[in-house]
PDB file of C-alpha atoms in Angstrom:
ATOM      1  CA  UNK A   1     -55.630 318.835  27.655  1.00  0.00           C
ATOM      2  CA  UNK A   2     -58.947 319.238  25.863  1.00  0.00           C
ATOM      3  CA  UNK A   3     -58.345 316.388  23.435  1.00  0.00           C
ATOM      4  CA  UNK A   4     -61.885 316.234  22.045  1.00  0.00           C
ATOM      5  CA  UNK A   5     -61.890 319.838  20.810  1.00  0.00           C
ATOM      6  CA  UNK A   6     -58.357 319.463  19.444  1.00  0.00           C
ATOM      7  CA  UNK A   7     -59.365 316.385  17.449  1.00  0.00           C
ATOM      8  CA  UNK A   8     -62.347 318.284  16.066  1.00  0.00           C
ATOM      9  CA  UNK A   9     -59.993 321.007  14.856  1.00  0.00           C
ATOM     10  CA  UNK A  10     -57.385 318.699  13.327  1.00  0.00           C
ATOM     11  CA  UNK A  11     -59.745 316.136  11.784  1.00  0.00           C
ATOM     12  CA  UNK A  12     -60.930 312.597  12.380  1.00  0.00           C
ATOM     13  CA  UNK A  13     -57.722 311.011  11.092  1.00  0.00           C
ATOM     14  CA  UNK A  14     -55.776 312.359  14.073  1.00  0.00           C
ATOM     15  CA  UNK A  15     -55.746 309.835  16.903  1.00  0.00           C
ATOM     16  CA  UNK A  16     -53.080 310.898  19.375  1.00  0.00           C
ATOM     17  CA  UNK A  17     -54.358 314.444  19.740  1.00  0.00           C
ATOM     18  CA  UNK A  18     -53.248 314.905  23.364  1.00  0.00           C
ATOM     19  CA  UNK A  19     -49.667 314.060  22.392  1.00  0.00           C
ATOM     20  CA  UNK A  20     -49.810 316.467  19.449  1.00  0.00           C
ATOM     21  CA  UNK A  21     -50.821 319.275  21.751  1.00  0.00           C
ATOM     22  CA  UNK A  22     -48.013 318.425  24.177  1.00  0.00           C
ATOM     23  CA  UNK A  23     -45.491 318.407  21.336  1.00  0.00           C
ATOM     24  CA  UNK A  24     -46.702 321.799  20.158  1.00  0.00           C
ATOM     25  CA  UNK A  25     -46.212 323.233  23.628  1.00  0.00           C
ATOM     26  CA  UNK A  26     -42.861 321.507  24.086  1.00  0.00           C
ATOM     27  CA  UNK A  27     -41.570 323.029  20.845  1.00  0.00           C
ATOM     28  CA  UNK A  28     -41.834 326.449  22.462  1.00  0.00           C
ATOM     29  CA  UNK A  29     -39.399 325.460  25.226  1.00  0.00           C
ATOM     30  CA  UNK A  30     -35.791 326.558  24.699  1.00  0.00           C
ATOM     31  CA  UNK A  31     -33.284 323.713  24.038  1.00  0.00           C
ATOM     32  CA  UNK A  32     -31.185 324.870  26.980  1.00  0.00           C
ATOM     33  CA  UNK A  33     -34.139 324.262  29.321  1.00  0.00           C
ATOM     34  CA  UNK A  34     -34.520 320.716  27.991  1.00  0.00           C
ATOM     35  CA  UNK A  35     -30.819 320.031  28.447  1.00  0.00           C
ATOM     36  CA  UNK A  36     -30.995 321.293  32.020  1.00  0.00           C
ATOM     37  CA  UNK A  37     -33.943 318.998  32.741  1.00  0.00           C
ATOM     38  CA  UNK A  38     -32.236 315.941  31.217  1.00  0.00           C
ATOM     39  CA  UNK A  39     -29.032 316.665  33.131  1.00  0.00           C
ATOM     40  CA  UNK A  40     -31.001 316.892  36.371  1.00  0.00           C
ATOM     41  CA  UNK A  41     -32.729 313.575  35.731  1.00  0.00           C
ATOM     42  CA  UNK A  42     -29.413 311.897  34.911  1.00  0.00           C
ATOM     43  CA  UNK A  43     -28.090 312.937  38.316  1.00  0.00           C
ATOM     44  CA  UNK A  44     -31.161 311.869  40.313  1.00  0.00           C
ATOM     45  CA  UNK A  45     -32.173 308.658  38.550  1.00  0.00           C
ATOM     46  CA  UNK A  46     -30.404 305.310  38.709  1.00  0.00           C
ATOM     47  CA  UNK A  47     -30.243 303.870  35.186  1.00  0.00           C
ATOM     48  CA  UNK A  48     -30.175 300.115  34.579  1.00  0.00           C
ATOM     49  CA  UNK A  49     -28.124 300.766  31.434  1.00  0.00           C
ATOM     50  CA  UNK A  50     -25.916 303.673  30.364  1.00  0.00           C
ATOM     51  CA  UNK A  51     -28.007 306.681  29.338  1.00  0.00           C
ATOM     52  CA  UNK A  52     -26.628 306.887  25.805  1.00  0.00           C
ATOM     53  CA  UNK A  53     -28.124 309.087  23.055  1.00  0.00           C
ATOM     54  CA  UNK A  54     -31.297 307.486  21.709  1.00  0.00           C
ATOM     55  CA  UNK A  55     -31.787 306.335  18.130  1.00  0.00           C
ATOM     56  CA  UNK A  56     -34.701 304.682  16.352  1.00  0.00           C
ATOM     57  CA  UNK A  57     -32.734 301.467  15.880  1.00  0.00           C
ATOM     58  CA  UNK A  58     -31.811 301.298  19.576  1.00  0.00           C
ATOM     59  CA  UNK A  59     -35.486 301.667  20.391  1.00  0.00           C
ATOM     60  CA  UNK A  60     -36.419 298.850  18.023  1.00  0.00           C
ATOM     61  CA  UNK A  61     -33.716 296.607  19.491  1.00  0.00           C
ATOM     62  CA  UNK A  62     -34.938 297.339  23.021  1.00  0.00           C
ATOM     63  CA  UNK A  63     -38.490 296.307  22.105  1.00  0.00           C
ATOM     64  CA  UNK A  64     -37.319 293.104  20.414  1.00  0.00           C
ATOM     65  CA  UNK A  65     -35.143 292.249  23.428  1.00  0.00           C
ATOM     66  CA  UNK A  66     -38.055 292.844  25.800  1.00  0.00           C
ATOM     67  CA  UNK A  67     -40.381 290.625  23.751  1.00  0.00           C
ATOM     68  CA  UNK A  68     -37.760 287.853  23.686  1.00  0.00           C
ATOM     69  CA  UNK A  69     -37.315 288.141  27.455  1.00  0.00           C
ATOM     70  CA  UNK A  70     -41.069 287.688  27.927  1.00  0.00           C
ATOM     71  CA  UNK A  71     -41.227 284.726  25.540  1.00  0.00           C
ATOM     72  CA  UNK A  72     -43.251 286.607  22.919  1.00  0.00           C
ATOM     73  CA  UNK A  73     -42.278 285.802  19.329  1.00  0.00           C
ATOM     74  CA  UNK A  74     -43.884 288.079  16.732  1.00  0.00           C
ATOM     75  CA  UNK A  75     -42.019 287.299  13.467  1.00  0.00           C
ATOM     76  CA  UNK A  76     -44.200 289.656  11.407  1.00  0.00           C
ATOM     77  CA  UNK A  77     -43.617 292.637  13.726  1.00  0.00           C
ATOM     78  CA  UNK A  78     -42.250 295.739  11.980  1.00  0.00           C
ATOM     79  CA  UNK A  79     -41.584 298.930  13.926  1.00  0.00           C
ATOM     80  CA  UNK A  80     -40.988 302.252  12.225  1.00  0.00           C
ATOM     81  CA  UNK A  81     -40.817 305.086  14.739  1.00  0.00           C
ATOM     82  CA  UNK A  82     -43.219 303.924  17.441  1.00  0.00           C
ATOM     83  CA  UNK A  83     -45.501 306.967  17.312  1.00  0.00           C
ATOM     84  CA  UNK A  84     -48.541 304.960  16.247  1.00  0.00           C
ATOM     85  CA  UNK A  85     -49.148 307.028  13.119  1.00  0.00           C
ATOM     86  CA  UNK A  86     -46.667 305.343  10.787  1.00  0.00           C
ATOM     87  CA  UNK A  87     -47.956 303.304   7.863  1.00  0.00           C
ATOM     88  CA  UNK A  88     -44.821 301.141   8.021  1.00  0.00           C
ATOM     89  CA  UNK A  89     -45.675 299.551  11.389  1.00  0.00           C
ATOM     90  CA  UNK A  90     -46.882 295.936  11.170  1.00  0.00           C
ATOM     91  CA  UNK A  91     -48.335 293.443  13.663  1.00  0.00           C
ATOM     92  CA  UNK A  92     -50.944 290.707  13.292  1.00  0.00           C
ATOM     93  CA  UNK A  93     -54.168 290.594  15.292  1.00  0.00           C
ATOM     94  CA  UNK A  94     -53.022 287.257  16.733  1.00  0.00           C
ATOM     95  CA  UNK A  95     -49.769 288.758  18.035  1.00  0.00           C
ATOM     96  CA  UNK A  96     -51.537 291.796  19.455  1.00  0.00           C
ATOM     97  CA  UNK A  97     -53.934 289.440  21.206  1.00  0.00           C
ATOM     98  CA  UNK A  98     -51.052 287.454  22.715  1.00  0.00           C
ATOM     99  CA  UNK A  99     -49.476 290.676  23.962  1.00  0.00           C
ATOM    100  CA  UNK A 100     -52.740 291.762  25.612  1.00  0.00           C
ATOM    101  CA  UNK A 101     -53.140 288.287  27.087  1.00  0.00           C
ATOM    102  CA  UNK A 102     -49.663 288.590  28.616  1.00  0.00           C
ATOM    103  CA  UNK A 103     -50.433 292.093  29.891  1.00  0.00           C
ATOM    104  CA  UNK A 104     -53.641 290.898  31.564  1.00  0.00           C
ATOM    105  CA  UNK A 105     -51.688 288.377  33.627  1.00  0.00           C
ATOM    106  CA  UNK A 106     -49.111 291.018  34.594  1.00  0.00           C
ATOM    107  CA  UNK A 107     -49.196 292.692  38.048  1.00  0.00           C
ATOM    108  CA  UNK A 108     -49.616 296.101  36.350  1.00  0.00           C
ATOM    109  CA  UNK A 109     -52.798 294.978  34.570  1.00  0.00           C
ATOM    110  CA  UNK A 110     -54.977 297.370  36.577  1.00  0.00           C
ATOM    111  CA  UNK A 111     -52.930 300.379  35.410  1.00  0.00           C
ATOM    112  CA  UNK A 112     -53.298 299.265  31.796  1.00  0.00           C
ATOM    113  CA  UNK A 113     -57.045 298.767  32.154  1.00  0.00           C
ATOM    114  CA  UNK A 114     -57.522 302.173  33.769  1.00  0.00           C
ATOM    115  CA  UNK A 115     -55.675 303.841  30.868  1.00  0.00           C
ATOM    116  CA  UNK A 116     -58.071 302.450  28.244  1.00  0.00           C
ATOM    117  CA  UNK A 117     -61.281 304.118  27.126  1.00  0.00           C
ATOM    118  CA  UNK A 118     -64.523 302.545  28.345  1.00  0.00           C
ATOM    119  CA  UNK A 119     -67.048 301.708  25.621  1.00  0.00           C
ATOM    120  CA  UNK A 120     -69.756 304.361  25.474  1.00  0.00           C
ATOM    121  CA  UNK A 121     -68.443 306.152  28.557  1.00  0.00           C
ATOM    122  CA  UNK A 122     -65.230 308.123  28.090  1.00  0.00           C
ATOM    123  CA  UNK A 123     -62.131 308.860  26.010  1.00  0.00           C
ATOM    124  CA  UNK A 124     -62.208 308.117  22.298  1.00  0.00           C
ATOM    125  CA  UNK A 125     -65.197 305.814  22.856  1.00  0.00           C
ATOM    126  CA  UNK A 126     -67.425 308.277  24.682  1.00  0.00           C
ATOM    127  CA  UNK A 127     -69.778 308.484  21.672  1.00  0.00           C
ATOM    128  CA  UNK A 128     -69.482 304.908  20.450  1.00  0.00           C
ATOM    129  CA  UNK A 129     -71.575 302.007  21.792  1.00  0.00           C
ATOM    130  CA  UNK A 130     -73.782 304.318  23.859  1.00  0.00           C
ATOM    131  CA  UNK A 131     -77.209 302.886  24.664  1.00  0.00           C
ATOM    132  CA  UNK A 132     -76.106 299.434  23.480  1.00  0.00           C
ATOM    133  CA  UNK A 133     -75.506 296.261  25.525  1.00  0.00           C
ATOM    134  CA  UNK A 134     -71.740 296.801  25.094  1.00  0.00           C
ATOM    135  CA  UNK A 135     -71.812 300.169  26.893  1.00  0.00           C
ATOM    136  CA  UNK A 136     -69.495 300.016  29.903  1.00  0.00           C
ATOM    137  CA  UNK A 137     -68.408 296.444  29.113  1.00  0.00           C
ATOM    138  CA  UNK A 138     -65.192 297.101  27.191  1.00  0.00           C
ATOM    139  CA  UNK A 139     -61.831 298.714  27.980  1.00  0.00           C
ATOM    140  CA  UNK A 140     -60.425 299.443  24.527  1.00  0.00           C
ATOM    141  CA  UNK A 141     -57.905 301.472  22.522  1.00  0.00           C
ATOM    142  CA  UNK A 142     -58.925 302.922  19.175  1.00  0.00           C
ATOM    143  CA  UNK A 143     -56.683 303.628  16.208  1.00  0.00           C
ATOM    144  CA  UNK A 144     -57.619 305.537  13.070  1.00  0.00           C
ATOM    145  CA  UNK A 145     -55.808 306.593   9.903  1.00  0.00           C
ATOM    146  CA  UNK A 146     -57.057 307.064   6.364  1.00  0.00           C
ATOM    147  CA  UNK A 147     -57.687 303.555   5.052  1.00  0.00           C
ATOM    148  CA  UNK A 148     -57.107 301.877   8.413  1.00  0.00           C
ATOM    149  CA  UNK A 149     -58.943 301.403  11.682  1.00  0.00           C
ATOM    150  CA  UNK A 150     -58.265 299.327  14.772  1.00  0.00           C
ATOM    151  CA  UNK A 151     -59.835 298.466  18.096  1.00  0.00           C
ATOM    152  CA  UNK A 152     -58.180 296.364  20.790  1.00  0.00           C
ATOM    153  CA  UNK A 153     -58.435 295.679  24.490  1.00  0.00           C
ATOM    154  CA  UNK A 154     -60.658 293.712  26.847  1.00  0.00           C
ATOM    155  CA  UNK A 155     -64.392 292.993  26.703  1.00  0.00           C
ATOM    156  CA  UNK A 156     -66.680 291.442  29.296  1.00  0.00           C
ATOM    157  CA  UNK A 157     -69.470 289.386  27.723  1.00  0.00           C
ATOM    158  CA  UNK A 158     -73.036 289.089  28.985  1.00  0.00           C
ATOM    159  CA  UNK A 159     -72.134 286.099  31.170  1.00  0.00           C
ATOM    160  CA  UNK A 160     -69.285 287.949  32.904  1.00  0.00           C
ATOM    161  CA  UNK A 161     -66.396 286.318  31.032  1.00  0.00           C
ATOM    162  CA  UNK A 162     -63.625 288.652  29.965  1.00  0.00           C
ATOM    163  CA  UNK A 163     -62.168 288.378  26.456  1.00  0.00           C
ATOM    164  CA  UNK A 164     -59.112 289.755  24.706  1.00  0.00           C
ATOM    165  CA  UNK A 165     -60.400 291.648  21.667  1.00  0.00           C
ATOM    166  CA  UNK A 166     -58.401 292.735  18.599  1.00  0.00           C
ATOM    167  CA  UNK A 167     -59.719 294.064  15.286  1.00  0.00           C
ATOM    168  CA  UNK A 168     -57.340 295.473  12.659  1.00  0.00           C
ATOM    169  CA  UNK A 169     -58.781 296.605   9.304  1.00  0.00           C
ATOM    170  CA  UNK A 170     -56.679 297.927   6.393  1.00  0.00           C
ATOM    171  CA  UNK A 171     -57.904 298.917   2.950  1.00  0.00           C
ATOM    172  CA  UNK A 172     -56.885 301.944   0.857  1.00  0.00           C
ATOM    173  CA  UNK A 173     -60.545 302.477  -0.057  1.00  0.00           C
ATOM    174  CA  UNK A 174     -61.870 301.896   3.457  1.00  0.00           C
ATOM    175  CA  UNK A 175     -64.517 304.357   4.563  1.00  0.00           C
ATOM    176  CA  UNK A 176     -64.164 305.132   8.251  1.00  0.00           C
ATOM    177  CA  UNK A 177     -67.810 304.543   9.112  1.00  0.00           C
ATOM    178  CA  UNK A 178     -67.740 301.125   7.480  1.00  0.00           C
ATOM    179  CA  UNK A 179     -64.663 300.107   9.476  1.00  0.00           C
ATOM    180  CA  UNK A 180     -66.182 301.176  12.781  1.00  0.00           C
ATOM    181  CA  UNK A 181     -69.429 299.392  11.854  1.00  0.00           C
ATOM    182  CA  UNK A 182     -67.511 296.138  11.358  1.00  0.00           C
ATOM    183  CA  UNK A 183     -65.713 296.648  14.686  1.00  0.00           C
ATOM    184  CA  UNK A 184     -69.035 297.224  16.394  1.00  0.00           C
ATOM    185  CA  UNK A 185     -70.556 294.056  14.919  1.00  0.00           C
ATOM    186  CA  UNK A 186     -67.595 291.910  15.991  1.00  0.00           C
ATOM    187  CA  UNK A 187     -67.582 293.469  19.450  1.00  0.00           C
ATOM    188  CA  UNK A 188     -71.299 292.739  19.875  1.00  0.00           C
ATOM    189  CA  UNK A 189     -70.679 289.164  18.672  1.00  0.00           C
ATOM    190  CA  UNK A 190     -68.023 288.699  21.359  1.00  0.00           C
ATOM    191  CA  UNK A 191     -70.287 290.304  23.963  1.00  0.00           C
ATOM    192  CA  UNK A 192     -72.984 287.752  23.065  1.00  0.00           C
ATOM    193  CA  UNK A 193     -70.518 284.947  23.807  1.00  0.00           C
ATOM    194  CA  UNK A 194     -68.830 284.602  20.403  1.00  0.00           C
ATOM    195  CA  UNK A 195     -71.655 282.431  19.049  1.00  0.00           C
ATOM    196  CA  UNK A 196     -72.511 278.776  19.469  1.00  0.00           C
ATOM    197  CA  UNK A 197     -69.630 276.223  19.347  1.00  0.00           C
ATOM    198  CA  UNK A 198     -68.687 275.091  15.858  1.00  0.00           C
ATOM    199  CA  UNK A 199     -65.791 275.000  13.344  1.00  0.00           C
ATOM    200  CA  UNK A 200     -66.434 278.491  11.980  1.00  0.00           C
ATOM    201  CA  UNK A 201     -66.992 279.960  15.435  1.00  0.00           C
ATOM    202  CA  UNK A 202     -63.768 278.409  16.701  1.00  0.00           C
ATOM    203  CA  UNK A 203     -61.850 279.914  13.780  1.00  0.00           C
ATOM    204  CA  UNK A 204     -63.312 283.367  14.292  1.00  0.00           C
ATOM    205  CA  UNK A 205     -62.917 283.335  18.070  1.00  0.00           C
ATOM    206  CA  UNK A 206     -59.307 282.211  18.093  1.00  0.00           C
ATOM    207  CA  UNK A 207     -57.709 285.710  18.346  1.00  0.00           C
ATOM    208  CA  UNK A 208     -60.025 286.673  21.221  1.00  0.00           C
ATOM    209  CA  UNK A 209     -59.850 283.730  23.592  1.00  0.00           C
ATOM    210  CA  UNK A 210     -61.550 284.130  26.974  1.00  0.00           C
ATOM    211  CA  UNK A 211     -59.341 284.875  29.969  1.00  0.00           C
ATOM    212  CA  UNK A 212     -59.779 282.408  32.854  1.00  0.00           C
TER     213      UNK A 212
END
């Protein structure tokens, strides 16, 4: 899918443009064809749990159960529909950082890293951080809505240490360029080693602790 051109058409507030295009194409498929596909999968796949009709609440319960199983307690977490475009979703930067920290230690870490955009190189970051020291040093996921912007993933600093990075900015009057400018400044700060040791530095660096 040509996501870049699709985003240009729909506007800068659209983040998951590839998924939107897939949904548009899927809507042209007859319901009977979908039912046939699902029936075929049900026969060929071995399900760990009964393949019951899905609901939003079942999805939320599954996520909470998975987090509990992994020892991740995010009391502030609020999940609306999971699409990433809901204004009712809630998670703190600290919790997001803990989740990324857990993911980095997971055997499937390489698949996660390969799915993230590289700063100044490709994906939603192909135009950001180009010709800067951060270019090529971060694997990150962007998120943009009117009044909100986010950037999270992994950054390698100038000494070769890798950091978990999370920036979440929300303000009804937020101008997109200002939000991305703040993200860029924090990212550069982390790349430079998160500053000299000190009380303020320790407080700021807490959500993005270096990975051994």
